[in-house]
Tab-separated table of C-alpha atoms in Angstrom:
chain	number	residue	atom	x	y	z
A	1	MET	CA	15.416	-98.584	-65.129
A	2	LYS	CA	15.418	-95.029	-66.427
A	3	LEU	CA	16.612	-93.791	-63.046
A	4	ARG	CA	19.489	-96.301	-63.042
A	5	LYS	CA	20.630	-95.058	-66.502
A	6	VAL	CA	20.711	-91.460	-65.325
A	7	THR	CA	22.554	-92.449	-62.168
A	8	ALA	CA	25.158	-94.412	-64.118
A	9	ALA	CA	25.687	-91.547	-66.513
A	10	SER	CA	26.039	-89.124	-63.630
A	11	ALA	CA	28.560	-91.414	-62.009
A	12	THR	CA	30.557	-91.556	-65.229
A	13	VAL	CA	30.592	-87.764	-65.548
A	14	PHE	CA	31.597	-87.430	-61.895
A	15	ALA	CA	34.444	-89.940	-62.355
A	16	LEU	CA	35.688	-88.106	-65.440
A	17	ALA	CA	35.586	-84.830	-63.540
A	18	LEU	CA	37.647	-86.339	-60.748
A	19	THR	CA	40.194	-87.661	-63.276
A	20	ALA	CA	40.489	-84.268	-64.958
A	21	THR	CA	40.946	-82.597	-61.599
A	22	ALA	CA	43.647	-85.077	-60.641
A	23	CYS	CA	45.463	-84.563	-63.939
A	24	GLY	CA	45.243	-80.801	-63.576
A	25	GLY	CA	46.587	-80.950	-60.059
A	26	ASP	CA	49.598	-82.943	-61.247
A	27	ASN	CA	50.624	-80.313	-63.793
A	28	GLY	CA	53.174	-78.828	-61.426
A	29	GLY	CA	56.198	-79.239	-63.674
A	30	ASP	CA	56.365	-75.479	-63.976
A	31	SER	CA	59.986	-74.381	-63.591
A	32	GLY	CA	59.637	-71.799	-60.859
A	33	SER	CA	62.079	-68.913	-61.312
A	34	ASP	CA	63.211	-69.033	-57.700
A	35	GLY	CA	63.331	-72.778	-57.081
A	36	GLY	CA	60.752	-74.905	-55.317
A	37	GLY	CA	58.925	-75.970	-58.498
A	38	LYS	CA	59.009	-79.525	-59.747
A	39	THR	CA	61.515	-78.911	-62.528
A	40	ILE	CA	63.937	-76.314	-63.809
A	41	THR	CA	64.835	-76.107	-67.490
A	42	VAL	CA	68.481	-75.552	-68.372
A	43	GLY	CA	70.085	-74.989	-71.765
A	44	ILE	CA	73.442	-76.623	-72.519
A	45	LYS	CA	75.448	-77.708	-75.539
A	46	TYR	CA	74.924	-81.326	-76.555
A	47	ASP	CA	78.010	-81.687	-78.739
A	48	GLN	CA	80.975	-80.254	-76.810
A	49	PRO	CA	82.952	-82.975	-75.010
A	50	GLY	CA	84.267	-81.861	-71.637
A	51	LEU	CA	81.794	-78.951	-71.477
A	52	GLY	CA	78.305	-79.956	-72.514
A	53	GLN	CA	77.626	-83.303	-74.118
A	54	LYS	CA	74.663	-85.636	-74.404
A	55	THR	CA	75.854	-89.215	-73.994
A	56	PRO	CA	74.108	-92.598	-73.745
A	57	GLN	CA	74.655	-92.364	-69.985
A	58	GLY	CA	73.194	-88.852	-69.660
A	59	TYR	CA	74.738	-85.391	-69.730
A	60	ALA	CA	78.353	-84.596	-68.941
A	61	GLY	CA	80.885	-81.757	-68.922
A	62	PHE	CA	82.029	-78.723	-66.984
A	63	ASP	CA	79.008	-76.606	-67.955
A	64	VAL	CA	76.729	-79.470	-66.917
A	65	ASP	CA	78.457	-79.702	-63.525
A	66	VAL	CA	78.190	-75.932	-63.029
A	67	ALA	CA	74.514	-75.933	-64.025
A	68	THR	CA	73.753	-78.894	-61.756
A	69	TYR	CA	75.442	-77.183	-58.791
A	70	VAL	CA	73.566	-73.927	-59.450
A	71	ALA	CA	70.239	-75.734	-59.814
A	72	LYS	CA	70.781	-77.476	-56.472
A	73	LYS	CA	71.413	-74.124	-54.778
A	74	LEU	CA	68.168	-72.901	-56.345
A	75	GLY	CA	66.319	-75.823	-54.767
A	76	TYR	CA	66.360	-78.476	-57.498
A	77	ASN	CA	67.947	-81.909	-57.361
A	78	ALA	CA	69.675	-83.359	-60.426
A	79	ASP	CA	66.593	-85.419	-61.342
A	80	GLN	CA	64.502	-82.237	-61.375
A	81	ILE	CA	66.552	-80.659	-64.164
A	82	GLU	CA	65.129	-80.728	-67.674
A	83	TRP	CA	68.021	-80.322	-70.123
A	84	LYS	CA	67.524	-78.617	-73.488
A	85	GLU	CA	69.980	-78.215	-76.320
A	86	ALA	CA	71.053	-74.584	-76.661
A	87	LYS	CA	72.703	-74.091	-80.022
A	88	SER	CA	74.751	-70.919	-80.316
A	89	ALA	CA	72.375	-69.177	-82.715
A	90	ASP	CA	69.299	-69.997	-80.589
A	91	ARG	CA	70.400	-68.963	-77.110
A	92	GLU	CA	68.993	-65.419	-76.893
A	93	THR	CA	65.690	-66.484	-78.429
A	94	MET	CA	65.334	-69.418	-76.024
A	95	LEU	CA	65.761	-67.098	-73.041
A	96	GLN	CA	63.478	-64.390	-74.405
A	97	ARG	CA	60.695	-66.911	-75.117
A	98	GLY	CA	61.068	-68.563	-71.727
A	99	ASP	CA	61.998	-71.939	-73.213
A	100	VAL	CA	64.672	-72.291	-70.518
A	101	ASP	CA	65.298	-70.783	-67.091
A	102	PHE	CA	69.010	-70.334	-67.673
A	103	ILE	CA	71.716	-71.297	-70.148
A	104	ALA	CA	75.235	-72.557	-69.406
A	105	ALA	CA	76.702	-73.321	-72.820
A	106	THR	CA	80.155	-71.768	-73.411
A	107	TYR	CA	78.158	-68.529	-73.562
A	108	SER	CA	80.614	-65.638	-73.851
A	109	ILE	CA	79.421	-62.354	-72.355
A	110	THR	CA	79.453	-59.619	-75.011
A	111	PRO	CA	77.917	-56.116	-75.135
A	112	GLU	CA	75.693	-57.171	-78.041
A	113	ARG	CA	74.286	-60.121	-76.116
A	114	GLN	CA	73.846	-58.047	-72.952
A	115	GLU	CA	71.373	-55.871	-74.839
A	116	LYS	CA	69.110	-58.906	-75.227
A	117	VAL	CA	69.687	-61.040	-72.109
A	118	ASP	CA	71.269	-60.795	-68.656
A	119	PHE	CA	74.301	-62.756	-67.512
A	120	ALA	CA	75.335	-64.159	-64.159
A	121	GLY	CA	79.072	-64.685	-63.721
A	122	PRO	CA	81.433	-64.935	-65.415
A	123	TYR	CA	82.251	-68.435	-64.164
A	124	LEU	CA	85.173	-69.227	-66.509
A	125	LEU	CA	87.738	-67.116	-68.348
A	126	ALA	CA	88.708	-68.914	-71.543
A	127	HIS	CA	90.969	-67.769	-74.373
A	128	GLN	CA	91.194	-68.406	-78.077
A	129	ASP	CA	94.049	-70.847	-78.582
A	130	VAL	CA	95.306	-73.522	-80.960
A	131	LEU	CA	95.484	-77.278	-80.676
A	132	VAL	CA	98.399	-79.043	-82.381
A	133	ARG	CA	99.825	-82.554	-82.437
A	134	ALA	CA	101.724	-83.449	-79.293
A	135	ASP	CA	104.922	-84.132	-81.264
A	136	ASP	CA	104.788	-80.904	-83.305
A	137	ASN	CA	107.190	-78.293	-81.914
A	138	SER	CA	107.097	-76.005	-84.953
A	139	ILE	CA	104.213	-73.827	-83.718
A	140	LYS	CA	105.414	-71.817	-80.731
A	141	SER	CA	103.547	-68.559	-81.370
A	142	PRO	CA	100.577	-67.400	-83.468
A	143	ALA	CA	102.992	-66.101	-86.125
A	144	ASP	CA	104.177	-69.682	-86.666
A	145	LEU	CA	100.767	-70.447	-88.147
A	146	ASN	CA	101.836	-68.658	-91.346
A	147	ASN	CA	101.983	-71.191	-94.187
A	148	LYS	CA	100.363	-73.795	-91.909
A	149	LYS	CA	97.016	-75.448	-92.575
A	150	LEU	CA	94.656	-74.035	-89.953
A	151	CYS	CA	91.324	-75.740	-89.433
A	152	SER	CA	88.267	-73.524	-89.634
A	153	VAL	CA	84.900	-74.963	-88.626
A	154	ALA	CA	82.026	-73.848	-90.826
A	155	GLY	CA	80.320	-70.863	-89.215
A	156	SER	CA	83.184	-70.048	-86.859
A	157	THR	CA	85.180	-66.811	-87.010
A	158	SER	CA	88.109	-68.003	-84.883
A	159	ALA	CA	90.386	-69.091	-87.717
A	160	GLN	CA	89.577	-66.007	-89.784
A	161	ASN	CA	90.504	-63.825	-86.788
A	162	VAL	CA	93.926	-65.484	-86.679
A	163	LYS	CA	94.437	-64.938	-90.403
A	164	ASP	CA	93.272	-61.311	-90.252
A	165	LYS	CA	95.265	-60.259	-87.190
A	166	LEU	CA	98.110	-62.662	-86.440
A	167	ALA	CA	99.072	-64.954	-89.297
A	168	PRO	CA	98.021	-63.513	-92.678
A	169	LYS	CA	99.610	-66.384	-94.597
A	170	ALA	CA	97.766	-69.115	-92.696
A	171	ASP	CA	96.080	-71.589	-95.035
A	172	LEU	CA	92.498	-71.894	-93.816
A	173	GLN	CA	90.885	-75.303	-94.260
A	174	THR	CA	87.114	-75.449	-93.663
A	175	TYR	CA	85.738	-78.587	-91.985
A	176	PRO	CA	82.118	-79.231	-90.936
A	177	THR	CA	82.803	-80.022	-87.247
A	178	TYR	CA	85.511	-79.884	-84.601
A	179	SER	CA	85.591	-83.667	-84.576
A	180	ALA	CA	86.427	-83.620	-88.291
A	181	CYS	CA	89.179	-81.102	-87.571
A	182	LEU	CA	90.626	-83.414	-84.922
A	183	SER	CA	90.693	-86.302	-87.354
A	184	GLY	CA	92.431	-84.077	-89.882
A	185	LEU	CA	94.914	-82.983	-87.238
A	186	GLN	CA	95.595	-86.569	-86.257
A	187	ASN	CA	96.268	-87.728	-89.820
A	188	LYS	CA	98.310	-84.575	-90.634
A	189	ALA	CA	95.853	-83.205	-93.185
A	190	ILE	CA	95.921	-80.010	-91.124
A	191	ASP	CA	98.481	-78.512	-88.738
A	192	ALA	CA	96.347	-76.741	-86.134
A	193	LEU	CA	92.797	-76.167	-84.929
A	194	THR	CA	91.685	-72.953	-83.266
A	195	THR	CA	88.780	-71.993	-81.009
A	196	ASP	CA	88.369	-71.405	-77.245
A	197	ASP	CA	91.002	-73.249	-75.210
A	198	SER	CA	88.307	-74.789	-73.001
A	199	ILE	CA	86.565	-76.294	-76.040
A	200	LEU	CA	89.876	-77.555	-77.435
A	201	ALA	CA	90.738	-79.091	-74.063
A	202	GLY	CA	87.364	-80.823	-73.920
A	203	TYR	CA	87.919	-82.506	-77.265
A	204	ALA	CA	91.547	-83.388	-76.528
A	205	ALA	CA	90.538	-84.896	-73.159
A	206	GLN	CA	88.478	-87.621	-74.848
A	207	SER	CA	89.916	-91.058	-74.198
A	208	GLN	CA	90.630	-91.786	-77.866
A	209	PHE	CA	92.700	-88.579	-78.168
A	210	LYS	CA	94.438	-88.535	-74.802
A	211	GLY	CA	98.123	-87.656	-75.185
A	212	LYS	CA	97.878	-87.029	-78.936
A	213	PHE	CA	97.394	-83.252	-78.896
A	214	LYS	CA	98.521	-80.214	-76.927
A	215	LEU	CA	97.365	-76.642	-76.449
A	216	GLY	CA	99.559	-73.808	-77.704
A	217	GLY	CA	98.806	-71.615	-74.671
A	218	PHE	CA	98.646	-68.446	-76.814
A	219	LYS	CA	95.673	-66.687	-75.117
A	220	MET	CA	94.742	-64.724	-78.231
A	221	THR	CA	91.419	-63.422	-76.862
A	222	ASN	CA	89.461	-63.323	-73.615
A	223	GLU	CA	86.190	-65.271	-73.536
A	224	ASN	CA	84.153	-64.620	-70.388
A	225	TYR	CA	81.659	-67.471	-69.996
A	226	GLY	CA	78.471	-66.421	-68.257
A	227	ILE	CA	75.142	-68.009	-67.401
A	228	GLY	CA	72.423	-66.425	-69.484
A	229	VAL	CA	69.012	-65.550	-68.023
A	230	LYS	CA	66.023	-63.637	-69.306
A	231	LYS	CA	66.391	-59.855	-69.182
A	232	GLY	CA	65.372	-58.601	-65.739
A	233	SER	CA	65.200	-62.082	-64.178
A	234	ASP	CA	65.724	-62.265	-60.416
A	235	LEU	CA	67.645	-65.484	-61.049
A	236	LYS	CA	70.757	-63.492	-61.908
A	237	ASP	CA	71.617	-62.558	-58.320
A	238	LYS	CA	70.748	-66.039	-57.030
A	239	ILE	CA	72.961	-67.702	-59.627
A	240	ASN	CA	75.814	-65.317	-58.820
A	241	LYS	CA	75.586	-66.331	-55.175
A	242	ALA	CA	75.614	-70.022	-56.137
A	243	LEU	CA	78.704	-69.515	-58.320
A	244	GLU	CA	80.525	-67.826	-55.445
A	245	GLU	CA	79.682	-70.763	-53.191
A	246	MET	CA	80.874	-73.230	-55.837
A	247	VAL	CA	84.277	-71.542	-55.925
A	248	ALA	CA	84.489	-71.239	-52.137
A	249	ASP	CA	83.805	-74.925	-51.426
A	250	LYS	CA	86.290	-76.060	-54.141
A	251	SER	CA	83.581	-77.698	-56.277
A	252	TRP	CA	84.436	-75.348	-59.161
A	253	GLN	CA	88.086	-76.416	-59.376
A	254	GLN	CA	87.127	-80.060	-59.003
A	255	ALA	CA	84.784	-79.711	-61.984
A	256	VAL	CA	87.530	-78.092	-64.086
A	257	ASP	CA	90.041	-80.803	-63.197
A	258	LYS	CA	87.599	-83.639	-63.840
A	259	ASN	CA	86.410	-82.448	-67.240
A	260	LEU	CA	89.358	-80.565	-68.746
A	261	GLY	CA	92.369	-81.694	-66.730
A	262	PRO	CA	93.144	-84.772	-68.886
A	263	ALA	CA	94.170	-82.364	-71.688
A	264	ASN	CA	96.594	-80.536	-69.336
A	265	TYR	CA	94.331	-77.492	-69.453
A	266	LYS	CA	95.878	-74.651	-67.475
A	267	ASN	CA	92.801	-72.812	-66.321
A	268	GLU	CA	92.699	-69.233	-65.132
A	269	PRO	CA	91.647	-68.737	-61.501
A	270	ALA	CA	87.889	-68.560	-61.064
A	271	PRO	CA	86.840	-65.038	-62.134
A	272	LYS	CA	85.193	-62.661	-59.723
A	273	ILE	CA	81.513	-62.094	-60.333
A	274	GLY	CA	81.095	-59.127	-62.679
A	275	ASP	CA	84.790	-58.997	-63.638
A	276	ILE	CA	84.621	-59.181	-67.431
A	277	LYS	CA	88.026	-59.117	-69.117
A	278	SER	CA	88.096	-57.293	-72.433
């Protein structure tokens, strides 16, 4: 009887050991930096329609399509991508900590950011622009924003840049979100909204706003969107190669047309890798 108790206990310990070993062997969700792992972790925006948006059906937008294409070239299928929200203020920290493998989130390449992280690309040249009502023909240049109500989203510098440099008499109206600005634009509480033209096009392309707004086409700044990676990461060169292939096989233009085309977005040609417009 004593022998049977010891044997049973040993069997239990052995079974537990096997279970632990099996669980340990299944912990292969490590996002390998050069593909081949079980998952890759990618940072995107969750709240930018047309670019990076979390929806009940999944994730959608131009940045999502670019990131999915790049991940596939790195050896990961769409179901092997783990998406993480990359808010603007968190992006450098997320890369430095290794929370994500790369970030595609309307991430403009700037000298200050290049001191902290590396960038592949650029993969899109955007410009600061304005969005106005489709039937408003009074704003034909940035100077026409003088004495107009210009929407400024809390935390953004875009509207202040217009007031400081182009239209000193613009009447800045601060709203909490771009969606709130769009509602204000629709009901004529404001006259214009300003930020990157790609972001404006993404909002205007939503089905409920289709045909109601138009872009000014002013190109007030150059915004070179890059894919951020950890400083010194060997992913940079691999992502650059994937971006070149995306342009060459026409997938890049198809992604632009699908996500931003409904707003009549006139995109710049795909930028050359390393060609950063000042």
